[in-house]
Short mmCIF file of C-alpha atoms and ligand atoms in Angstrom, two decimals:
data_model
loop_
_atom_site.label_atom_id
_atom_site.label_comp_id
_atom_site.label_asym_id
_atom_site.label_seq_id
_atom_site.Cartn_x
_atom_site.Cartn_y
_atom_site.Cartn_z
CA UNK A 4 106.79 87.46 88.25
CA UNK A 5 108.74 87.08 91.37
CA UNK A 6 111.90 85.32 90.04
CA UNK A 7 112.22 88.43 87.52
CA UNK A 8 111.73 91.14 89.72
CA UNK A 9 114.62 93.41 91.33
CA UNK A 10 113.05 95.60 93.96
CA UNK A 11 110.36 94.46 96.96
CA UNK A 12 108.77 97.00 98.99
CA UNK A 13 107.91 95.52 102.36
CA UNK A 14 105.04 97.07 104.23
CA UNK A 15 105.88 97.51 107.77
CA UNK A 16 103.44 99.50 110.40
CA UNK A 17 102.06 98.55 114.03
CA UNK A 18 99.02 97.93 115.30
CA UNK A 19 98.80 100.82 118.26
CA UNK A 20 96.41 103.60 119.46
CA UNK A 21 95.74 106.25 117.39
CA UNK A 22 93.40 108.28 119.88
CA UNK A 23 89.83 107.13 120.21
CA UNK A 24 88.86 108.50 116.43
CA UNK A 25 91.48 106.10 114.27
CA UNK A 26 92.32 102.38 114.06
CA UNK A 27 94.58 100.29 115.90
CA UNK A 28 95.97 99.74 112.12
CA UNK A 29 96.78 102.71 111.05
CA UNK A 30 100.51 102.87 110.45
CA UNK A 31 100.20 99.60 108.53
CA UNK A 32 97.67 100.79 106.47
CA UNK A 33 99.30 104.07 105.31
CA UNK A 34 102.25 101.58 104.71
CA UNK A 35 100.67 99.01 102.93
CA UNK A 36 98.44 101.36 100.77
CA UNK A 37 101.24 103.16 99.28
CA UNK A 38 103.25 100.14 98.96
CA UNK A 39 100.82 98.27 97.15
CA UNK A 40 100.00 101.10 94.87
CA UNK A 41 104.10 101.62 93.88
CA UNK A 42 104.35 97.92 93.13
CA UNK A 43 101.20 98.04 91.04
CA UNK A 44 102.85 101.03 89.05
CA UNK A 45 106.36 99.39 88.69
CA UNK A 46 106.03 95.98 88.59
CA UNK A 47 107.83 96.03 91.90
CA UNK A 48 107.14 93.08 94.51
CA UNK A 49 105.19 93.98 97.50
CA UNK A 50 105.18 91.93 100.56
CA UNK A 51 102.96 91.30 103.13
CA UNK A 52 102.22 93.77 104.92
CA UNK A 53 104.22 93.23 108.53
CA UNK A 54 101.21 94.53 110.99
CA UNK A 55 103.54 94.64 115.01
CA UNK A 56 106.08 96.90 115.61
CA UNK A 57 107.90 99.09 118.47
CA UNK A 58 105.43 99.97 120.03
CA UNK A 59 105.61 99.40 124.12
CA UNK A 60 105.52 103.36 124.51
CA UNK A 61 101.64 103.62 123.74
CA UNK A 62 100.89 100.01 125.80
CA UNK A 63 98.86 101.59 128.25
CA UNK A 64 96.44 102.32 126.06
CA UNK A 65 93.47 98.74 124.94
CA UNK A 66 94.59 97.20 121.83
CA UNK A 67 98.51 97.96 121.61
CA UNK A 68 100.60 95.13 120.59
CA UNK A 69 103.93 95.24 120.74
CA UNK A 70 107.28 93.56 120.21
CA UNK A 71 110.72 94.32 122.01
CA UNK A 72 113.47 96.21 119.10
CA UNK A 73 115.51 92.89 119.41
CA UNK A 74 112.85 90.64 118.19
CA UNK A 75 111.71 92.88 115.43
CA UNK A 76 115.26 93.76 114.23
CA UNK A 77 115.72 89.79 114.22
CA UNK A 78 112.50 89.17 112.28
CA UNK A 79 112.48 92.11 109.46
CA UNK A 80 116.30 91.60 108.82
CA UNK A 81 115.45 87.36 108.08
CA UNK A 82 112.92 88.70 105.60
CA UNK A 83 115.55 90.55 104.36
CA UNK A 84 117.74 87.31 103.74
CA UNK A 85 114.66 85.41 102.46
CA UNK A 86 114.29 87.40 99.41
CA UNK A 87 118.04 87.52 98.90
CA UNK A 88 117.82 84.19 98.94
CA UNK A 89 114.98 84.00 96.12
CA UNK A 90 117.42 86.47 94.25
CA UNK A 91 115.96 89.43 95.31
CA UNK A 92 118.76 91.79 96.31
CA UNK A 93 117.31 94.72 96.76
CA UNK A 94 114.33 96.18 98.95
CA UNK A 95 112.65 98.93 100.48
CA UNK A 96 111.20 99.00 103.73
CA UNK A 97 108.25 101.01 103.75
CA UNK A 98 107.81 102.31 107.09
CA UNK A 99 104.21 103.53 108.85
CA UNK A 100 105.63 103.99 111.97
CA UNK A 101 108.48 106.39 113.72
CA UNK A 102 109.34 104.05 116.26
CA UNK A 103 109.92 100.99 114.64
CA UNK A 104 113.21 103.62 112.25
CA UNK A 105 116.42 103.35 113.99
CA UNK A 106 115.60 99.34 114.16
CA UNK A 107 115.38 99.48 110.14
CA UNK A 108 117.93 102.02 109.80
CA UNK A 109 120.31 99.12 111.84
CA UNK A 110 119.30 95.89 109.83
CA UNK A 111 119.68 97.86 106.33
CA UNK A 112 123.22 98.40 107.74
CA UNK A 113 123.93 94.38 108.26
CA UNK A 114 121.94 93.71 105.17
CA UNK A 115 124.79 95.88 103.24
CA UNK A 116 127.55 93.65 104.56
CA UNK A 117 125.83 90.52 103.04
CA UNK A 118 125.51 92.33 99.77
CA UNK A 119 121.77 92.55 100.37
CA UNK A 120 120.86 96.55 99.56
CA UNK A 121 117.71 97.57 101.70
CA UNK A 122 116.33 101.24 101.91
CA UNK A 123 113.75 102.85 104.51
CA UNK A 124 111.03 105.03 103.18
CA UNK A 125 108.53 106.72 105.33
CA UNK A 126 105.70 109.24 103.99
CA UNK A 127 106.21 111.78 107.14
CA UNK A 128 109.68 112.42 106.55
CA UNK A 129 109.60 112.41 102.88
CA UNK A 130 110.50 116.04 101.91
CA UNK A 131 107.64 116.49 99.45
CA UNK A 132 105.17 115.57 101.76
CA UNK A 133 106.50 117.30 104.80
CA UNK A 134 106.34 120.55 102.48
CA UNK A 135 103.15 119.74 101.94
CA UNK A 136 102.27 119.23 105.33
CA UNK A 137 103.52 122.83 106.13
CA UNK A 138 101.22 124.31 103.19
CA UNK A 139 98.18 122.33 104.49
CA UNK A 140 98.36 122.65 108.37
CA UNK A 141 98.51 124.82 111.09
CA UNK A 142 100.14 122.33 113.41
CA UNK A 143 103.56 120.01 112.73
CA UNK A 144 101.76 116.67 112.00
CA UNK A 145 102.45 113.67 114.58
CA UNK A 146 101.02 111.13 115.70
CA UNK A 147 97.03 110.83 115.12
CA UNK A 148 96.60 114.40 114.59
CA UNK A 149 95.57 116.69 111.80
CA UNK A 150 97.86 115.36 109.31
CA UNK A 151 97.56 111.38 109.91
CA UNK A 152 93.64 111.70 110.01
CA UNK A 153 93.89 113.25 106.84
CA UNK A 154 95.82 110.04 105.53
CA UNK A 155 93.26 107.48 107.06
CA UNK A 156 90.61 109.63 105.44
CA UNK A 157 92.03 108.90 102.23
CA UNK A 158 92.80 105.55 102.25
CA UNK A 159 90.09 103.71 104.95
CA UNK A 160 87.31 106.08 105.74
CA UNK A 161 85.00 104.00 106.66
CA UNK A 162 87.60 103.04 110.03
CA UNK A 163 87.58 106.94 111.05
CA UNK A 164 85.58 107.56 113.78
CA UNK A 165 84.77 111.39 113.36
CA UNK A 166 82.29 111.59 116.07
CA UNK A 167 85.44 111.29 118.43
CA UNK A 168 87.80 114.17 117.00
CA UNK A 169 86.50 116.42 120.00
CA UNK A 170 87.59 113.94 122.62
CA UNK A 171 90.90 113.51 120.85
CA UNK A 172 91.67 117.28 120.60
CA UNK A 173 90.56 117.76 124.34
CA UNK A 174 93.13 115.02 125.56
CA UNK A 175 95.91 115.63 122.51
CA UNK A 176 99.44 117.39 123.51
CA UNK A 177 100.76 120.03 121.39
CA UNK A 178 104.21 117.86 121.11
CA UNK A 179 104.92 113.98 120.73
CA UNK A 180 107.26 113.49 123.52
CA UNK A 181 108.65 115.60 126.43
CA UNK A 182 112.21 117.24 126.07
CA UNK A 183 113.93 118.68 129.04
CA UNK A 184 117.08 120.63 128.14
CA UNK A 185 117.60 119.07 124.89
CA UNK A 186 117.18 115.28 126.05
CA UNK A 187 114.38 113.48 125.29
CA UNK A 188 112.77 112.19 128.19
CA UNK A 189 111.57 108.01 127.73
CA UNK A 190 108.43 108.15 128.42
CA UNK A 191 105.28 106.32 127.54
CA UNK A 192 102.81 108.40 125.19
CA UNK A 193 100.16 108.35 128.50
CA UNK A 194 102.97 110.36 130.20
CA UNK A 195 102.48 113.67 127.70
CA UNK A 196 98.59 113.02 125.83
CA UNK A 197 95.85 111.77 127.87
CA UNK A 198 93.52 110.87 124.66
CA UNK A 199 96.94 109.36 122.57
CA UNK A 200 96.48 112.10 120.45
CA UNK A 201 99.22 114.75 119.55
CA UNK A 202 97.18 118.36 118.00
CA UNK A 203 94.25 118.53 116.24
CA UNK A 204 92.71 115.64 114.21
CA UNK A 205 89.54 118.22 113.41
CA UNK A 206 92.41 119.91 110.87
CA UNK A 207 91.90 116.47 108.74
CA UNK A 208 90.24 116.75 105.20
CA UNK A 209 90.01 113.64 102.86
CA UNK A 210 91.39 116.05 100.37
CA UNK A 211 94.60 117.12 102.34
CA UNK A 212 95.34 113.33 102.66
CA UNK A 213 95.16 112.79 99.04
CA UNK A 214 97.23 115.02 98.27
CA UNK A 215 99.97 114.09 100.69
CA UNK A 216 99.33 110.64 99.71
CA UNK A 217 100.63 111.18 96.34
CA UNK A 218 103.22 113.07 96.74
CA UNK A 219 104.49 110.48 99.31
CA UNK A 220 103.45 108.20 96.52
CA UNK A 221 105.77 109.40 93.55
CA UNK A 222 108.63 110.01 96.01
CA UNK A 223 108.32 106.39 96.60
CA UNK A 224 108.25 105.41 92.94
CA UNK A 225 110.90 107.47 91.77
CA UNK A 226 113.28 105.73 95.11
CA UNK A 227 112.03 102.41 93.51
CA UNK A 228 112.68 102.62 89.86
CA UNK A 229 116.23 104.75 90.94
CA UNK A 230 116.56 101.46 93.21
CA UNK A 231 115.73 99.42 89.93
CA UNK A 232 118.25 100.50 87.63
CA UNK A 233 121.44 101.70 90.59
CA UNK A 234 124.22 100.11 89.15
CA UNK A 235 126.02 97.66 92.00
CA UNK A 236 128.92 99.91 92.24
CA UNK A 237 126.86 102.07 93.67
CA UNK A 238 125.16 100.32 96.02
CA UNK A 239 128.03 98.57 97.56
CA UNK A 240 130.87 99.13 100.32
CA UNK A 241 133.86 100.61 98.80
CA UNK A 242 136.68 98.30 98.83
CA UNK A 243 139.73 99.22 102.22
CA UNK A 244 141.57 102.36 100.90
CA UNK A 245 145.12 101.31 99.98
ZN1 ZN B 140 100.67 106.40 113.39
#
C-alpha cells in the first residue's frame, strides 16, 4: 500500500525518433518496463510512467516532442515533493533517456536539501549491462542501434519494425554526436545520422535484450532494496564541520 511504502521508482523516458525501425516510445518503455517489474518484485511504488523529455536535439525528425530542461527540471522535481509530501522520502528516477540526466542529476541535488533522497538509474550506464553490452556487440550501443533494438525486442516486439533495419544502418553514424578537439559540438542528431540511427540495429537479437534486460533489472533491485533499508545518516548532508 502506498502509505507503507519507502521507495518509488518513477519511470521517466521521451517520446523521440528512434530511426524508422523503433517507436517514438521507446525510452519510456525500456523505463517503464523495468520499473514496473522492480516494483512488482519489491513491493516498491512505481509511478506513472513520465512519457516527454529533453529532447529538441532529434526535433527535426515527425513525431518528436519535446520540452525545454527548465520545464522538465520544474515538473520531475514537484513530483519529487508530491510523494514527500505523501511520506514518501525516498525515490529513484528511472531514466530511458541520456538527455533528459544532468536535469535529474540537478533536481536529486535540491531534493537532498529538503531532506527528500532521490537517485537516477539508467540501464545503459549500469555497469553490468554495459559489460554485457561489450560481450554481446560489435559496436558501443547508442541510440537506436544494435543494442537498444535488442531491448525493444524484448520488451514490445510487436512495435519493431524489422523490415526497416537496412534503411536505418544505411543512414546510422558510427558515433552519437560530433566532437572536435575534445568539445562536443551542439548539434541536432540530423546534423551527424541522416536515418536517426547511430550503428547497426541488424546486430539486435530478442535474446541479447533479455539478457541485458535483466541484468539492468537486478542492478535496479538491489539499488532499491539498498535504498529501502539506507539508514538516514547515510543519506543525508553532513552537518558544517566545526
Ligand atoms: Zn532511446
Amino acid at each position: 500500500m502506498f502509505r507503507d511504502e519507502k521507495v518509488a521508482l518513477i519511470p521517466v523516458g521521451s517520446t523521440e525518433q528512434h530511426g524508422p525501425h523503433l517507436p517514438l516510445g521507446t525510452d519510456f518503455f525500456t523505463a517503464q518496463a523495468l520499473a514496473e517489474s522492480v516494483a512488482r518484485k519489491t513491493g516498491a511504488i512505481c509511478t506513472p510512467a513520465i512519457p516527454v523529455g529533453v529532447s529538441s536535439h532529434h526535433k527535426q525528425f515527425w513525431g518528436t516532442l519535446w520540452v525545454s530542461p527548465q520545464t522538465f527540471r520544474q515538473y520531475m522535481y514537484e513530483i519529487g515533493t508530491s510523494l514527500g509530501y505523501h511520506g514518501v522520502r525516498r525515490m529513484i528516477y528511472v531514466n530511458g533517456h541520456g538527455g533528459n540526466f544532468p536535469s535529474l542529476q540537478e533536481i536529486s541535488r535540491a531534493l537532498r536539501l529538503e531532506g527528500l533522497h532521490a537517485l537516477v538509474f539508467q540501464w545503459w550506464t549500469d555497469p553490468a549491462a554495459a559489460e554485457l553490452e561489450k560481450s554481446l556487440f560489435k559496436g558501443k550501443g547508442t541510440h537506436a542501434g544494435g543494442v537498444e533494438t535488442s531491448m525493444v525486442l524484448a520488451i514490445r516486439p510487436e512495435l519493431v519494425d524489422t523490415s526497416s533495419y537496412e534503411e536505418a544502418a544505411k543512414g546510422a553514424s558510427a558515433t552519437f554526436g560530433i566532437t572536435k578537439f575534445g568539445a562536443q559540438l551542439p548539434v541536432d542528431t540530423l546534423d551527424f545520422s541522416q536515418s536517426g540511427a547511430t550503428l547497426d540495429p541488424r546486430e539486435a537479437t530478442v535474446e541479447a535484450g533479455k539478457q541485458l534486460f535483466q541484468a539492468a533489472e537486478e542492478s535496479l533491485l538491489n539499488l532499491t532494496r539498498w535504498l529501502e533499508k539506507a539508514k538516514d545518516d547515510e543519506l543525508e548532508p553532513k552537518p558544517h564541520k566545526d
